Coordinates of C-alpha atoms in Angstrom, one line a residue:
Q9 CA 45.0 -79.6 122.1
F10 CA 44.4 -83.5 122.3
D11 CA 40.6 -85.5 121.1
G12 CA 40.5 -88.9 120.2
A13 CA 38.4 -92.0 122.4
V14 CA 39.2 -95.3 123.9
H15 CA 37.2 -97.8 123.1
Y16 CA 37.4 -102.2 123.9
D17 CA 36.5 -104.7 121.1
G18 CA 34.2 -101.5 119.6
R19 CA 32.6 -100.5 122.8
A20 CA 33.3 -97.1 124.9
P21 CA 34.1 -98.4 128.5
G22 CA 30.9 -97.6 130.9
G23 CA 32.3 -96.0 134.9
D24 CA 33.0 -99.1 136.1
A25 CA 36.0 -100.7 133.4
F26 CA 37.7 -96.7 135.7
T27 CA 37.1 -98.4 139.3
A28 CA 38.0 -102.3 137.9
S29 CA 41.6 -102.1 138.5
V30 CA 43.8 -99.8 141.0
L31 CA 47.6 -99.1 140.3
V32 CA 50.2 -98.9 144.1
H33 CA 53.3 -96.3 143.1
Q34 CA 55.7 -97.8 143.3
K35 CA 57.3 -94.6 145.6
E36 CA 54.0 -93.9 148.7
L37 CA 52.8 -90.2 149.0
L38 CA 50.5 -90.4 152.0
F39 CA 50.7 -87.3 154.8
G40 CA 52.7 -88.6 157.9
F41 CA 50.6 -85.8 160.5
M42 CA 47.6 -88.3 160.3
T43 CA 47.3 -91.7 161.1
P44 CA 46.7 -95.0 159.1
R45 CA 42.2 -94.9 160.2
E46 CA 42.7 -91.2 159.6
Y47 CA 43.7 -91.4 156.4
L48 CA 41.8 -94.3 155.0
Q49 CA 39.1 -92.4 156.2
F50 CA 40.3 -89.0 153.7
K51 CA 41.0 -91.1 150.8
A52 CA 37.9 -93.0 151.6
L53 CA 34.8 -90.3 152.2
A54 CA 36.9 -88.6 148.8
R55 CA 35.9 -91.1 147.0
M56 CA 32.4 -93.3 147.9
S57 CA 31.0 -90.2 149.6
Q58 CA 28.8 -89.8 146.7
T59 CA 28.3 -93.7 146.4
H60 CA 28.2 -94.7 150.0
P61 CA 26.5 -94.1 153.3
R62 CA 29.2 -92.9 156.4
D63 CA 28.7 -96.3 158.7
E64 CA 29.7 -98.3 155.4
I65 CA 33.3 -95.9 154.3
D66 CA 33.8 -96.7 158.5
A67 CA 33.1 -100.0 157.8
R68 CA 35.4 -100.9 155.5
V69 CA 37.5 -98.7 156.5
G70 CA 37.5 -101.0 159.1
Q71 CA 37.6 -104.1 157.7
M72 CA 40.5 -102.8 155.3
L73 CA 42.4 -102.5 158.2
V74 CA 42.5 -106.0 159.0
E75 CA 42.6 -106.6 156.0
M76 CA 45.9 -105.7 155.5
K77 CA 47.2 -106.0 159.1
L78 CA 46.9 -102.3 159.9
D79 CA 45.0 -102.6 163.2
K80 CA 47.8 -102.9 165.2
C81 CA 48.7 -99.5 163.7
A82 CA 45.2 -98.2 162.8
D83 CA 46.5 -95.1 165.3
T84 CA 49.5 -94.7 164.4
Q85 CA 51.2 -92.0 163.4
I86 CA 52.3 -92.2 159.8
G87 CA 55.6 -90.5 160.4
G88 CA 58.0 -90.0 157.0
T89 CA 61.7 -89.1 155.8
D90 CA 60.9 -86.3 154.2
P91 CA 62.8 -82.6 154.3
F92 CA 59.1 -81.3 154.9
Y93 CA 58.1 -83.6 158.1
Q94 CA 60.1 -85.7 160.0
K95 CA 58.9 -87.8 162.8
K96 CA 59.1 -91.6 163.4
G97 CA 56.3 -93.2 162.4
L98 CA 55.3 -96.7 160.3
S99 CA 58.2 -98.4 159.3
G100 CA 59.2 -99.8 155.9
G101 CA 56.9 -102.6 155.4
E102 CA 53.5 -101.3 157.1
R103 CA 53.4 -98.3 155.1
K104 CA 53.7 -100.5 151.9
R105 CA 50.8 -101.7 153.5
L106 CA 48.7 -98.2 153.8
A107 CA 49.1 -97.6 150.4
I108 CA 48.0 -101.0 149.2
A109 CA 45.2 -100.8 151.4
C110 CA 44.3 -97.1 150.7
E111 CA 43.7 -98.9 146.4
M112 CA 41.5 -101.7 147.6
L113 CA 39.2 -99.0 148.9
Q114 CA 36.7 -99.8 146.2
A115 CA 37.1 -103.1 145.9
P116 CA 38.9 -103.2 142.3
T117 CA 39.5 -106.2 141.3
M118 CA 42.7 -105.9 139.7
I119 CA 46.1 -104.9 141.3
F120 CA 48.8 -103.8 139.3
L121 CA 51.9 -102.4 141.9
D122 CA 55.1 -101.9 140.6
E123 CA 58.2 -103.5 142.9
P124 CA 56.5 -103.7 146.2
S125 CA 59.5 -104.9 147.7
S126 CA 61.2 -102.2 147.3
G127 CA 63.4 -101.0 150.3
L128 CA 61.5 -103.5 152.0
D129 CA 64.2 -106.6 153.6
S130 CA 64.0 -110.3 152.9
V131 CA 61.3 -110.8 155.6
M132 CA 59.6 -107.7 154.6
S133 CA 59.0 -108.4 151.5
E134 CA 57.6 -111.9 151.6
S135 CA 54.9 -110.6 153.9
I136 CA 53.6 -108.0 151.9
F137 CA 54.2 -110.8 149.2
S138 CA 52.0 -112.8 151.7
S139 CA 49.0 -110.4 151.7
L140 CA 48.8 -109.5 147.6
K141 CA 48.8 -113.4 147.7
D142 CA 45.4 -113.6 149.8
L143 CA 44.0 -110.5 147.6
A144 CA 44.5 -112.9 144.8
D145 CA 43.1 -116.3 146.6
G146 CA 39.3 -113.5 147.1
R147 CA 39.7 -113.8 143.7
R148 CA 41.3 -110.4 142.7
V149 CA 44.3 -110.3 139.6
V150 CA 47.2 -109.7 142.1
M151 CA 50.2 -108.3 139.1
A152 CA 53.1 -106.7 140.3
S153 CA 56.5 -106.2 138.5
V154 CA 59.1 -107.8 141.1
H155 CA 63.1 -107.3 140.9
C156 CA 64.3 -110.0 142.6
P157 CA 62.2 -111.6 144.8
S158 CA 63.6 -113.8 148.0
S159 CA 63.5 -117.6 146.7
E160 CA 60.6 -117.3 149.7
A161 CA 58.5 -114.9 148.1
C162 CA 59.1 -116.5 144.5
L163 CA 56.9 -120.3 145.3
L164 CA 53.8 -117.5 146.6
F165 CA 53.4 -116.0 142.5
S166 CA 51.6 -118.2 139.8
H167 CA 52.2 -116.6 137.1
L168 CA 55.6 -115.8 136.2
M169 CA 56.5 -113.1 133.0
L170 CA 60.1 -112.2 131.9
L171 CA 61.4 -109.8 130.1
T172 CA 65.0 -109.1 128.8
Y173 CA 66.4 -105.4 129.4
D174 CA 65.1 -104.2 125.9
G175 CA 61.4 -105.2 126.1
R176 CA 61.2 -108.8 125.1
L177 CA 59.3 -111.7 126.0
V178 CA 61.5 -114.3 127.7
Y179 CA 59.4 -116.4 129.5
H180 CA 55.2 -115.9 129.7
G181 CA 53.5 -119.2 132.3
P182 CA 52.6 -121.5 135.5
M183 CA 55.9 -120.2 137.4
A184 CA 56.4 -124.0 138.5
R185 CA 57.0 -124.5 135.1
S186 CA 59.8 -121.9 135.1
I187 CA 63.1 -124.5 135.5
G188 CA 61.1 -126.9 133.1
Y189 CA 60.9 -124.7 130.9
F190 CA 64.6 -123.4 131.4
A191 CA 66.0 -127.0 131.7
S192 CA 64.7 -128.0 128.5
L193 CA 66.7 -125.3 127.1
K194 CA 70.2 -126.8 128.5
H195 CA 69.8 -123.4 130.9
Y196 CA 70.5 -125.5 134.3
C197 CA 69.2 -123.7 138.2
P198 CA 71.3 -124.7 140.5
E199 CA 70.4 -127.1 143.4
H200 CA 69.4 -124.9 147.2
Y201 CA 69.3 -121.3 144.5
N202 CA 67.2 -118.7 144.8
P203 CA 65.4 -118.8 141.3
A204 CA 64.8 -115.5 140.4
D205 CA 68.1 -114.6 140.8
F206 CA 68.5 -117.2 138.4
Y207 CA 66.0 -115.8 136.5
L208 CA 68.0 -112.3 135.8
K209 CA 71.6 -113.6 135.8
L210 CA 70.3 -115.3 132.5
I211 CA 68.0 -112.6 130.7
S212 CA 70.3 -109.4 132.1
F213 CA 73.1 -110.8 130.0
R214 CA 73.0 -108.6 127.3
P215 CA 73.9 -109.6 123.6

């Protein structure tokens, strides 16, 4: 048995605090027999039916399909590769977009993502990060844990936090200043080299 309370600045958070942020897991857990439209409607009704009329819910689902570039595959079966439902359906990038769209239904202000580019090729990965940047440009806070993004994807990030293998902070600040910061410490990123590869090689060293 556990007892306790969560406080922020000495005060118990209100109900809005629990819908202000969402987490998009690394592994998408989707119903393969549904289409993206059906899946988003199912999720929206489960979460919003007590506070929003049906026409607003349907409008929100349509909006998310467009925002996350799922409108062209909105009525395609999701499919999957799990042992219980093996059927060709959405691509890896489309599945990731659907997982993000699902969490965006209630218009959160903060989005946390665990390895959003996991299992995707560089083109799909860059497309996902481009969509996330669009969300950030819409005055949302987007934070993602990323392992070895492409150099093109690196350019889409505004800020960077680098941690060592044991969790120590190496750098936290604007992405544009990161190369100069390491150069001031006599660690120079080679020309035409992916900064992400350079940083990972540098901080993965075990003393």
